[in-house]
Coordinates of N, CA and C in Angstrom, one line a residue:
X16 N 101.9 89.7 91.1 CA 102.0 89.2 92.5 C 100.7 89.4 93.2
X17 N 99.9 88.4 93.5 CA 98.8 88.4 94.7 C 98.9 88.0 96.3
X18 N 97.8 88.1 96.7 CA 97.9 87.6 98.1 C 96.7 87.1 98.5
X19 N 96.6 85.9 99.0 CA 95.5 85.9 99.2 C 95.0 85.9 100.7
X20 N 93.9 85.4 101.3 CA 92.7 86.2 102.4 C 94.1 85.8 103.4
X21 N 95.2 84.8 103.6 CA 95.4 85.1 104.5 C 96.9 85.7 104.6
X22 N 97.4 86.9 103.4 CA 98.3 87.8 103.5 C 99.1 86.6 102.7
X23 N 99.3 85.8 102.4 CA 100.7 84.7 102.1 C 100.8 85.5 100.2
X24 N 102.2 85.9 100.0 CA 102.2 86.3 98.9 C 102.1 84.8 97.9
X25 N 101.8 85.3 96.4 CA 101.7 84.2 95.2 C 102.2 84.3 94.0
X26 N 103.5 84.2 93.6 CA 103.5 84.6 92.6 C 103.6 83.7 91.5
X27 N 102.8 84.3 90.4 CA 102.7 83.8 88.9 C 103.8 83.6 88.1
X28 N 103.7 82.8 87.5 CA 104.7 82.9 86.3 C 104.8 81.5 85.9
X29 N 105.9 81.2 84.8 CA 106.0 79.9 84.6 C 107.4 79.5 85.4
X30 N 107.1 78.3 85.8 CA 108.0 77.9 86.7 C 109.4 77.2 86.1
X31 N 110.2 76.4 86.2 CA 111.4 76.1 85.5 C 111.5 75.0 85.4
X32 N 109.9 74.5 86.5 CA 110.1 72.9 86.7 C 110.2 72.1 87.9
X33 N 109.8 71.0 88.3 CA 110.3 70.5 89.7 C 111.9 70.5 89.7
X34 N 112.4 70.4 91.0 CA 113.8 70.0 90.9 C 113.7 68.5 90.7
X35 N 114.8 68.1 89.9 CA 115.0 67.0 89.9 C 116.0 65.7 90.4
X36 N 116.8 64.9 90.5 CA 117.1 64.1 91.1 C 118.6 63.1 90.4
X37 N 118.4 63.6 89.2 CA 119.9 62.9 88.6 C 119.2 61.7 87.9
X38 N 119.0 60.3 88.7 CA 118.3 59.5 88.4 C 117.3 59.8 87.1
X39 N 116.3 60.7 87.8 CA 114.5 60.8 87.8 C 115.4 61.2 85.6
X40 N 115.9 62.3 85.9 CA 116.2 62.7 84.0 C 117.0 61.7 83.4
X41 N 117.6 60.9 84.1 CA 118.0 59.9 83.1 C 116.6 59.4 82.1
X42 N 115.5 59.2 83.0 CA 114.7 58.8 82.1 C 113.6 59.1 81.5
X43 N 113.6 60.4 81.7 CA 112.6 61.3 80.6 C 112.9 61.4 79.5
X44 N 111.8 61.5 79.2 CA 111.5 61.7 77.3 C 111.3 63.2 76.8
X45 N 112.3 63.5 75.8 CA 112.1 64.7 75.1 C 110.7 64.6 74.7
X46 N 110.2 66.2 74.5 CA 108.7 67.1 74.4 C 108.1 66.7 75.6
X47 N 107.5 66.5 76.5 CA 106.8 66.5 77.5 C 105.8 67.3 77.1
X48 N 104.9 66.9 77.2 CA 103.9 67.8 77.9 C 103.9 68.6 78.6
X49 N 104.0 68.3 80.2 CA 103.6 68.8 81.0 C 105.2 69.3 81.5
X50 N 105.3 70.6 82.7 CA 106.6 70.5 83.2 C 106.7 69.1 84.4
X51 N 108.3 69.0 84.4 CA 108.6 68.0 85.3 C 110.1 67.8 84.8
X52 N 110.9 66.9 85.2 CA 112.3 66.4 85.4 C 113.4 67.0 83.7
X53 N 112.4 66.9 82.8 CA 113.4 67.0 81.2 C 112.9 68.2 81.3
X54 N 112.6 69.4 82.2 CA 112.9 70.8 81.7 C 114.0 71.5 82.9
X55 N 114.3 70.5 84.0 CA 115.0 71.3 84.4 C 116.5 71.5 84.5
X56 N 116.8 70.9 83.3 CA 117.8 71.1 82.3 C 118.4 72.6 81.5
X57 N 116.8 73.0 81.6 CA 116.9 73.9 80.3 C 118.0 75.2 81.0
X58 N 117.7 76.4 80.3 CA 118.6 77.9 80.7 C 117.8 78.5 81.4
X59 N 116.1 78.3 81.7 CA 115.8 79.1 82.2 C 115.5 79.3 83.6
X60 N 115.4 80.4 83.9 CA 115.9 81.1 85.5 C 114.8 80.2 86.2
X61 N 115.4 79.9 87.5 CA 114.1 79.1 88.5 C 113.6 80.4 88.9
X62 N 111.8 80.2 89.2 CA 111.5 81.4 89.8 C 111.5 81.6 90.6
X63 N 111.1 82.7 91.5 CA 110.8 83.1 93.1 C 109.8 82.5 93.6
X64 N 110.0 81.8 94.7 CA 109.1 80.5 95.4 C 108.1 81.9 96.4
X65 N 107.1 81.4 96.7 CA 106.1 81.9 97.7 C 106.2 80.7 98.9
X66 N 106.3 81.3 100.2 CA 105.8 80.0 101.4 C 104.6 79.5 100.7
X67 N 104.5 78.5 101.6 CA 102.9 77.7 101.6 C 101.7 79.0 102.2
X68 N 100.4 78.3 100.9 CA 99.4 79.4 101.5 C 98.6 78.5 102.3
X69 N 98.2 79.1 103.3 CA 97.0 78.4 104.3 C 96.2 77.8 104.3
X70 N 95.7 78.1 102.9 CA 94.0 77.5 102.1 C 94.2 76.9 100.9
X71 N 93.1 76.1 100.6 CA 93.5 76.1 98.7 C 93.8 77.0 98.2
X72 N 94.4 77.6 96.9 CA 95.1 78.4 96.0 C 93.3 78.5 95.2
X73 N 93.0 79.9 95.4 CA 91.8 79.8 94.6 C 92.5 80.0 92.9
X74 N 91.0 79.6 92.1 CA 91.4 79.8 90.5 C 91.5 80.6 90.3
X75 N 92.0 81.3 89.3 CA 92.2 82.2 88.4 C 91.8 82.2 86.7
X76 N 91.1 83.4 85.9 CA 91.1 82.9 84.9 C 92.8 82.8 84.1
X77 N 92.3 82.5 83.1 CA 93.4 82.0 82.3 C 94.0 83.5 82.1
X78 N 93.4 84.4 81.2 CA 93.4 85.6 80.9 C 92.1 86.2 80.7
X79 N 92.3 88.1 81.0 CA 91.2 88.6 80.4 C 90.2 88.2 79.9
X80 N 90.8 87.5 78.8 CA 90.1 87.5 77.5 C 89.5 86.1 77.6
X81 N 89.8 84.7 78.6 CA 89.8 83.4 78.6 C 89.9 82.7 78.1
X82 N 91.0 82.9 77.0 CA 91.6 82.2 76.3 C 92.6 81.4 77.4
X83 N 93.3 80.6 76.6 CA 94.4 79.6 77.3 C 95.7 79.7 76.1
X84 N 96.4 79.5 77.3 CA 98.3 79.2 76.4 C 98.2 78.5 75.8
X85 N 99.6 78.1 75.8 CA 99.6 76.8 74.4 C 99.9 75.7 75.9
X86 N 100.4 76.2 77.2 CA 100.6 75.4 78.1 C 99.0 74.8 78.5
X87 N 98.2 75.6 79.0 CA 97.2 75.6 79.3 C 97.0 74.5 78.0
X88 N 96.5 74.6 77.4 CA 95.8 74.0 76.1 C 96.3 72.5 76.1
X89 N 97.7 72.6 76.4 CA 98.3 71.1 76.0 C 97.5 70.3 77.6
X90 N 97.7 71.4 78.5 CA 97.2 70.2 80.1 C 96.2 70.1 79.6
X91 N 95.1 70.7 78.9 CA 93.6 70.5 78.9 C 93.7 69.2 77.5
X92 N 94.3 69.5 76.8 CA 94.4 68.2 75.9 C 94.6 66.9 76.5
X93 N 95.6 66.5 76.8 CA 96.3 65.7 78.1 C 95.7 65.2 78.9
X94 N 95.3 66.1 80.2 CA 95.2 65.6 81.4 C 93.7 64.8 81.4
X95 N 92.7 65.1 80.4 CA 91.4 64.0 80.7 C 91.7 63.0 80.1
X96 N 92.8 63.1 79.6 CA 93.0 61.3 78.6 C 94.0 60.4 79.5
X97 N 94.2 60.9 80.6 CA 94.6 59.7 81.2 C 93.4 59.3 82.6
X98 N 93.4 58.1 82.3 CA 92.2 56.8 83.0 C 92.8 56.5 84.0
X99 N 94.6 56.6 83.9 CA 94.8 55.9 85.0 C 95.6 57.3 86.3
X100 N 95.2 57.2 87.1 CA 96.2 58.4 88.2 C 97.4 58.2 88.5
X101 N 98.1 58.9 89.1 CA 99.3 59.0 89.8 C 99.5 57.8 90.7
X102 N 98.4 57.4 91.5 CA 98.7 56.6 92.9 C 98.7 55.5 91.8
X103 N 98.0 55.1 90.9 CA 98.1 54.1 90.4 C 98.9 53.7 89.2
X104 N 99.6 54.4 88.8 CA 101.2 54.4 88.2 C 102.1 53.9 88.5
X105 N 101.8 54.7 90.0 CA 103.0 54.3 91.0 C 102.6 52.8 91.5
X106 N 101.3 52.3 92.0 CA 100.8 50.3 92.4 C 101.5 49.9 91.6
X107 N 101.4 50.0 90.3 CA 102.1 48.8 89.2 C 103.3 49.3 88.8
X108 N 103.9 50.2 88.9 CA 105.4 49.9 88.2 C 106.1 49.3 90.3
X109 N 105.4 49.6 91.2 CA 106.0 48.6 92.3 C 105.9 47.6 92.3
X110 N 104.6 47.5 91.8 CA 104.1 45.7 91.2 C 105.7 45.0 90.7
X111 N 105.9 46.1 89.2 CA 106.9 45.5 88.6 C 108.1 45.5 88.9
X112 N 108.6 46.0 90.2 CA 109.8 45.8 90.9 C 109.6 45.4 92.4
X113 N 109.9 44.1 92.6 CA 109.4 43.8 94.1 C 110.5 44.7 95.2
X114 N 109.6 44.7 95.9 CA 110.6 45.1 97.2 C 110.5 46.6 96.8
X115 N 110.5 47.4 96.3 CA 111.0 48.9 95.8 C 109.6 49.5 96.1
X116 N 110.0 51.0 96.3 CA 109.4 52.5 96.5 C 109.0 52.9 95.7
X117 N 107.9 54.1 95.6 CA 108.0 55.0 94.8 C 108.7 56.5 95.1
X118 N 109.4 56.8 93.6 CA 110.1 58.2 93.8 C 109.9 58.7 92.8
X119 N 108.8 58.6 91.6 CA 108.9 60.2 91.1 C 108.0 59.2 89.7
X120 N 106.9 60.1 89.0 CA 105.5 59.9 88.3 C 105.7 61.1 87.3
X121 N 105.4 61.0 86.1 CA 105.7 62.2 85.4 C 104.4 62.0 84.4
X122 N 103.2 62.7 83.9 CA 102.1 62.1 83.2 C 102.8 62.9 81.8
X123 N 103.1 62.0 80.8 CA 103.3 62.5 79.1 C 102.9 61.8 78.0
X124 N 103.3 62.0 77.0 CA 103.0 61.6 76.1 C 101.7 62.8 75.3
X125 N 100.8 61.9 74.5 CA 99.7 62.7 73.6 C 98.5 62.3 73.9
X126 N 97.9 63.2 73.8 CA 96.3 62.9 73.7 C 96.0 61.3 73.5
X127 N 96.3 60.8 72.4 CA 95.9 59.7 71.8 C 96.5 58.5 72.6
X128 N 98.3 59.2 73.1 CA 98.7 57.8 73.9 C 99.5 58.6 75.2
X129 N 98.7 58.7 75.8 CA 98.9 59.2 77.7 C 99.8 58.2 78.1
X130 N 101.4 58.4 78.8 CA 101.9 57.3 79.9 C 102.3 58.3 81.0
X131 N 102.3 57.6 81.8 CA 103.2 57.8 82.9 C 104.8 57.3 82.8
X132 N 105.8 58.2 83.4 CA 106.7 57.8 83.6 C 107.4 57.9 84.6
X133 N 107.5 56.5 85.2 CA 107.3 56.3 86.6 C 108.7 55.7 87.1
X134 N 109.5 55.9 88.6 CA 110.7 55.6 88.7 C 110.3 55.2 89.9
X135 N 111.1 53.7 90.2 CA 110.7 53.0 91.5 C 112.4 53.1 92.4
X136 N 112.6 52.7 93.2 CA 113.8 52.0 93.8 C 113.9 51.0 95.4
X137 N 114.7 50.3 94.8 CA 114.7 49.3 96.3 C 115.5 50.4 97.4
X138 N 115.9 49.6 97.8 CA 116.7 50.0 99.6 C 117.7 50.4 99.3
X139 N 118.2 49.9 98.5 CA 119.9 50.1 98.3 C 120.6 51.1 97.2
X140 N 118.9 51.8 96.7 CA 119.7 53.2 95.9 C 119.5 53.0 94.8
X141 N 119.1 51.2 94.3 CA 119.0 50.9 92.6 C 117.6 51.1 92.5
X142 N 117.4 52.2 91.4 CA 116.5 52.5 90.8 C 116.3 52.0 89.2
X143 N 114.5 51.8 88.9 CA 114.0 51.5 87.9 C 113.3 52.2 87.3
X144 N 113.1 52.3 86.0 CA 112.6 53.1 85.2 C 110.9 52.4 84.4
X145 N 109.9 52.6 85.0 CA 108.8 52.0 84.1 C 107.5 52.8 83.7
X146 N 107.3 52.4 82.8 CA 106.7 53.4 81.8 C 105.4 52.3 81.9
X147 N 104.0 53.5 82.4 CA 102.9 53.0 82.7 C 101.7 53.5 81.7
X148 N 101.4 52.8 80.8 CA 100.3 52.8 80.2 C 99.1 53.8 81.3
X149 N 98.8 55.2 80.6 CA 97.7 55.9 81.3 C 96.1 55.5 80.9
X150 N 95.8 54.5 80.3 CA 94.4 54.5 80.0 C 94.1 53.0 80.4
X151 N 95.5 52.1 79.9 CA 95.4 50.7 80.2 C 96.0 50.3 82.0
X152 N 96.6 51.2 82.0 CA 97.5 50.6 83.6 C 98.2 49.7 83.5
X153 N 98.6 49.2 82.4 CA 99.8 48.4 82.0 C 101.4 48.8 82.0
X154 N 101.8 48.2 82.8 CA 103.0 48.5 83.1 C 104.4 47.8 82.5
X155 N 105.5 48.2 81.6 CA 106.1 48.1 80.2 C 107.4 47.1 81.5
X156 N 108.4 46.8 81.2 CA 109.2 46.1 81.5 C 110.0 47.3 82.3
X157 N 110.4 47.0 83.4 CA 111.4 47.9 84.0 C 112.9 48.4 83.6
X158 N 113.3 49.2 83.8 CA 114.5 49.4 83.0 C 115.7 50.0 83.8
X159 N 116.6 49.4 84.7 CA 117.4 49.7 85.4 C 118.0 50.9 85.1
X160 N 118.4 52.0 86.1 CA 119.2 53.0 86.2 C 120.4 53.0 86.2
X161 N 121.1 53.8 86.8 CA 122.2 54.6 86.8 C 122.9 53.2 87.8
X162 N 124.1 52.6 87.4 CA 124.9 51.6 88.5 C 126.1 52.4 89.1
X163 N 126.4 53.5 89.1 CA 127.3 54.5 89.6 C 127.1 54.5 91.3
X164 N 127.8 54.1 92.0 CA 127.9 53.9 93.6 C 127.6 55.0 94.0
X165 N 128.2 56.2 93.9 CA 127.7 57.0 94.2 C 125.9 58.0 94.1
X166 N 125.3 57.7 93.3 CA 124.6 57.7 92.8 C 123.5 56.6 93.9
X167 N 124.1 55.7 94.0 CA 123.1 54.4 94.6 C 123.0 55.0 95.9
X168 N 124.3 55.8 96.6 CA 124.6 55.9 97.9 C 123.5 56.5 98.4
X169 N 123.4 58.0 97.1 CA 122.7 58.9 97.8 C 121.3 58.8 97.7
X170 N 121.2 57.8 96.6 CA 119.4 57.6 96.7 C 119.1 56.9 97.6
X171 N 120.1 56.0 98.5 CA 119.8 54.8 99.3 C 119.4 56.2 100.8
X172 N 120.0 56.7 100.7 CA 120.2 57.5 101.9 C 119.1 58.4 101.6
X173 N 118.5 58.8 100.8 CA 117.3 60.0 100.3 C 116.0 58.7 101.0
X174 N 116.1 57.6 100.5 CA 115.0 56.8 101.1 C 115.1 56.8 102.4
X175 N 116.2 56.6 103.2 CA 116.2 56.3 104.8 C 115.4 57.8 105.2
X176 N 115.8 58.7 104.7 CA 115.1 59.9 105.4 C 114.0 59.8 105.0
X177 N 113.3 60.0 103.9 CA 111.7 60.2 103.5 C 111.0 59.9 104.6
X178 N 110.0 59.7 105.4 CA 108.9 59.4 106.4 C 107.5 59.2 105.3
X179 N 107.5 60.3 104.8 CA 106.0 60.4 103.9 C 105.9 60.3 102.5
X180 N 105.1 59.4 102.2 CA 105.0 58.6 101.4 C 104.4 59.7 100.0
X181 N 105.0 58.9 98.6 CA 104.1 59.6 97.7 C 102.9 60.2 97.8
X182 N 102.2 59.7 98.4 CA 100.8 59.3 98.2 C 100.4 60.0 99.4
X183 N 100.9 60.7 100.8 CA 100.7 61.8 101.4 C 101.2 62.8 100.6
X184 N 102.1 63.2 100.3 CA 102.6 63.9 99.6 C 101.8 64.6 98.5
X185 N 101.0 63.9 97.8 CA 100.7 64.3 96.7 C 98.4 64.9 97.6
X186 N 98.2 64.0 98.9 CA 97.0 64.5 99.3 C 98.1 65.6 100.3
X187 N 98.5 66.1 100.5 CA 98.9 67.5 101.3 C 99.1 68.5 100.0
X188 N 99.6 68.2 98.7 CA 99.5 69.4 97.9 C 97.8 69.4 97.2
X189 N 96.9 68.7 97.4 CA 95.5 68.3 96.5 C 94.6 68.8 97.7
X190 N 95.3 69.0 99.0 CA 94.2 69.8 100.4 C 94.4 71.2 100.0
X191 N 95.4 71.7 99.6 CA 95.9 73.1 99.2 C 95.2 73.7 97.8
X192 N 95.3 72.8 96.9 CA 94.8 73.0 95.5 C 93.9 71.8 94.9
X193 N 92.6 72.3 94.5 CA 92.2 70.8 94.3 C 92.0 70.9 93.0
X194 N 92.7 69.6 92.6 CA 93.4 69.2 90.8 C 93.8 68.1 90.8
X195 N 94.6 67.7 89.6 CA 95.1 66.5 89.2 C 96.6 67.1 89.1
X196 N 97.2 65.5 90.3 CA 98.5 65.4 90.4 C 99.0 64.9 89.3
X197 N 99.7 65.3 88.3 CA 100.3 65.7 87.1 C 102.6 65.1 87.5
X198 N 102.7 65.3 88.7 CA 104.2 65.6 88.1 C 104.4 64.9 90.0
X199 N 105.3 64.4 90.4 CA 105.7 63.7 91.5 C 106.9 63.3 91.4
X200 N 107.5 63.6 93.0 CA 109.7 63.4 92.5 C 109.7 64.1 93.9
X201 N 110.6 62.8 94.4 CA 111.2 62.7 95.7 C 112.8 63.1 95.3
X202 N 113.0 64.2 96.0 CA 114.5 64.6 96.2 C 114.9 65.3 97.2
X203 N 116.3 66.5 97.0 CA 116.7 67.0 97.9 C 115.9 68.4 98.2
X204 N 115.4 69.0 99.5 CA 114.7 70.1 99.5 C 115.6 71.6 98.5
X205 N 114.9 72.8 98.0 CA 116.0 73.6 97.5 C 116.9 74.5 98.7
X206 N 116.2 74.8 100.3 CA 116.9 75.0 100.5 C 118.4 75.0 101.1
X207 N 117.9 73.3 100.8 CA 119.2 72.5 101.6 C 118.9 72.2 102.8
X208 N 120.3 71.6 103.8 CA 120.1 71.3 105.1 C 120.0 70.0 105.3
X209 N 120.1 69.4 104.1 CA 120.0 68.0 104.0 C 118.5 67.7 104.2
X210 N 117.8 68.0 103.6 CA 115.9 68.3 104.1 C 115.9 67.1 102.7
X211 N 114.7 65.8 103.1 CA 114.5 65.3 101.3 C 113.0 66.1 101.7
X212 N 112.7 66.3 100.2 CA 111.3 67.2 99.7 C 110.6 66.3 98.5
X213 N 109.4 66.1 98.7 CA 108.8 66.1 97.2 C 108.2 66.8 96.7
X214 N 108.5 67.2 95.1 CA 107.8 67.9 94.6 C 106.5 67.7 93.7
X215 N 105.4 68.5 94.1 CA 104.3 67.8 93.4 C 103.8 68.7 92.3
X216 N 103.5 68.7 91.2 CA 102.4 69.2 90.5 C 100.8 68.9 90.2
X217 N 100.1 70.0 90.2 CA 98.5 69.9 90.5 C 98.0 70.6 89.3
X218 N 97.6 70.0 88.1 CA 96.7 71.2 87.5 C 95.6 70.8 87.9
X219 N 94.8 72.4 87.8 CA 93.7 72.9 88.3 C 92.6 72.7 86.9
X220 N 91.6 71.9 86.7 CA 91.2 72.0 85.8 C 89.8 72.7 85.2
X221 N 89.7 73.6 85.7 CA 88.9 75.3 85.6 C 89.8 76.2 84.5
X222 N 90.8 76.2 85.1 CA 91.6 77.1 84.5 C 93.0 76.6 83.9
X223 N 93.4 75.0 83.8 CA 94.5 74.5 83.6 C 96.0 74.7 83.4
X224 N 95.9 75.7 84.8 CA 96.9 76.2 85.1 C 97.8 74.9 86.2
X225 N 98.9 75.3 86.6 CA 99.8 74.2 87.7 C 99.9 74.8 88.3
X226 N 100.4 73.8 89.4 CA 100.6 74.8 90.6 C 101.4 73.6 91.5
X227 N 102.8 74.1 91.2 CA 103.9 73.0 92.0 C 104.1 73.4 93.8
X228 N 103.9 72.5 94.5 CA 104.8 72.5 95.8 C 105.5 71.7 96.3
X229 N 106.4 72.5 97.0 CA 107.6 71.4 97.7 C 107.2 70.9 99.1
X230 N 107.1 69.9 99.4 CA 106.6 69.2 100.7 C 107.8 68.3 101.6
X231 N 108.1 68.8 102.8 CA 108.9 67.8 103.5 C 108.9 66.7 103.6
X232 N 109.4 66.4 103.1 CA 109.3 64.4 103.1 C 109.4 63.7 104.8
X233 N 109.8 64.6 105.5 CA 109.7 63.9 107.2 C 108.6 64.3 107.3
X234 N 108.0 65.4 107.4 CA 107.1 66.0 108.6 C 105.7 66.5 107.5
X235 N 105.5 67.0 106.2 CA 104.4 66.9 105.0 C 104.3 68.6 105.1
X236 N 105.4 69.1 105.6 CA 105.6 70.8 105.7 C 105.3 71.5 104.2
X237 N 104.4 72.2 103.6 CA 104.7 72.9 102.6 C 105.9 74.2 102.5
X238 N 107.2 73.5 102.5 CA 108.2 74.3 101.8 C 108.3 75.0 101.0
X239 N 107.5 75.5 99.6 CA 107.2 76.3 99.2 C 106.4 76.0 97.7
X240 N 105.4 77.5 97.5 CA 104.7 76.7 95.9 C 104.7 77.7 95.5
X241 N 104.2 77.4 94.0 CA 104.4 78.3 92.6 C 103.2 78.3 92.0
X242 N 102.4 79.1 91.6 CA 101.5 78.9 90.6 C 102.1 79.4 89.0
X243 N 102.1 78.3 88.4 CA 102.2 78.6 86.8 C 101.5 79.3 85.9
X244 N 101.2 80.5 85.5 CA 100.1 80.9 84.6 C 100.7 81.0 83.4
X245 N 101.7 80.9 82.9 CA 102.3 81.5 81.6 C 102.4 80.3 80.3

């Protein structure tokens, strides 16, 4: 556990994952890379969140010794092989659904074939699933979600609230830590209250560690972040 210059505790560890959204795991792909939507499935414990810190999250080495994890190792494999970003994941799979939002960007795949997996939705709660070529920016055929009313209701209603856009979202966690947004997902805040949050991932690439925050989707509040070292 650290603190940094202005007292805000930080703690390390590996995290369990953004929260996710119901929808957003329908369409993740087993092995990931990176964390995001298909780990937070797993058994393991969510960790203890820190508030927002004041300043960017300075680096850390990796370890002592400066070696890297196998986590570490995979972002550093990964993350320079994609050409294409997060904001622009998100341009063309909206491209490929007219009228629709963005709600949630996941960067995976391998070295050799980087995608995005990118989830759009119109007004009304139906969401699409499109898988964005990371080097080409080509964007795969959309693939409708979940047709469960319920389901539609509450995503329709998660959009009426949002105010801030991915794409604030992801420069309010990149003013805090500066890195590559990695992982992006509009949902419900953890502490509740009916709060929608998005959660963003940043690796840092000095040290290729993450570093997830939760951001108010009305107001661009940092609700709380995690630094990943493990």
């Amino acid at each position: 556990m650290d603190t940094n210059r202005s007292g805000v505790v930080i703690r390390r560890g590996r995290p369990a994952g953004p929260r996710t959204i119901g929808l957003v795991c329908a369409v993740a792909a087993a092995g990931a890379l990176l964390s995001g939507c298909g780990s937070s499935g797993s058994d393991t414990a969510s960790p203890q969140k820190s508030a927002a810190p004041s300043r960017a999250v300075p680096a850390t080495a990796a370890s002592p010794s400066g070696s890297l994890n196998a986590d570490q190792a995979q972002r550093k494999a990964l993350v320079p092989k994609a050409k294409v970003d997060y904001g622009q994941a998100l341009k063309a799979a909206i491209a490929a659904v007219p009228s629709s939002e963005a709600i949630a960007a996941e960067l995976k795949g391998t070295p050799s074939s980087p995608y995005w997996d990118t989830v759009v939705a119109t007004t009304d709660g139906t969401a699409y699933a499109v898988r964005v070529d990371a080097v080409s920016g080509k964007a795969q055929k959309p693939q409708p979600q979940s047709d469960d009313p319920d389901d539609k209701q509450e995503l329709a209603a998660r959009l009426g609230k949002a105010t801030v856009t991915a794409q604030q979202a992801a420069e309010t966690a990149t003013e805090k830590t500066k890195g590559t947004v990695t992982t992006i997902e509009l949902g419900d805040a953890d502490h509740g209250n009916d709060t929608v949050a998005w959660t963003v991932g940043v690796v840092t690439t000095d040290d290729w560690n993450e570093t997830t925050y939760e951001i108010d989707a009305t107001n661009r509040k940092v609700l709380w972040m995690h630094v990943d070292q493990d």
